[in-house]
Amino acid sequence: MSDDFDGESAAPDDVDDVPTVTCSRCSRSWDLAYELDELRVGNQAVEKFALDHRQHTGHFPDDVTAWVADCRQCPEREEFLAERPARRWAETHARHTRHALELRGGEADEPAVVDPDGE
């Protein structure tokens, strides 16, 4: 039985194809080597970069669209990069405050309503 390790292969942590993120508003592109090597966020590198970019610039990079949970009664509004955490936040807010929320994102043209009664 032979080992496929020849001593010259890349270490398991080495990445051959580092993802790249672009932002046309900033007219820049970034590779995500920092997120992978230093922050070690793995397959959440694009999400981590997008959230950091939004925090520092006020906008998301290209091809990143947020899911928005927007309360209809108070000024609470949160943005997420996936539906699941946005829906969870909206349902929790509705349950604790008895407020209805609009949930927008993805392919839907119309927002979904998260009702405090779960209807």
PDB file of N, CA and C in Angstrom, residues 22 42 95 115-116:
ATOM      1  N   THR A  22     -14.838  41.617  -5.575  1.00  0.00           N
ATOM      2  CA  THR A  22     -14.698  42.909  -6.237  1.00  0.00           C
ATOM      3  C   THR A  22     -15.785  43.869  -5.764  1.00  0.00           C
ATOM      4  N   GLY A  42     -12.272  30.145   7.097  1.00  0.00           N
ATOM      5  CA  GLY A  42     -12.632  29.052   6.189  1.00  0.00           C
ATOM      6  C   GLY A  42     -13.660  29.445   5.153  1.00  0.00           C
ATOM      7  N   ARG A  95     -41.706  37.917  18.481  1.00  0.00           N
ATOM      8  CA  ARG A  95     -42.162  37.214  19.686  1.00  0.00           C
ATOM      9  C   ARG A  95     -42.006  38.089  20.929  1.00  0.00           C
ATOM     10  N   ASP A 115     -45.196  37.683  11.364  1.00  0.00           N
ATOM     11  CA  ASP A 115     -46.267  38.111  12.261  1.00  0.00           C
ATOM     12  C   ASP A 115     -45.971  37.639  13.677  1.00  0.00           C
ATOM     13  N   PRO A 116     -46.247  38.474  14.685  1.00  0.00           N
ATOM     14  CA  PRO A 116     -45.980  38.055  16.059  1.00  0.00           C
ATOM     15  C   PRO A 116     -46.799  36.831  16.486  1.00  0.00           C
TER      16      PRO A 116
END
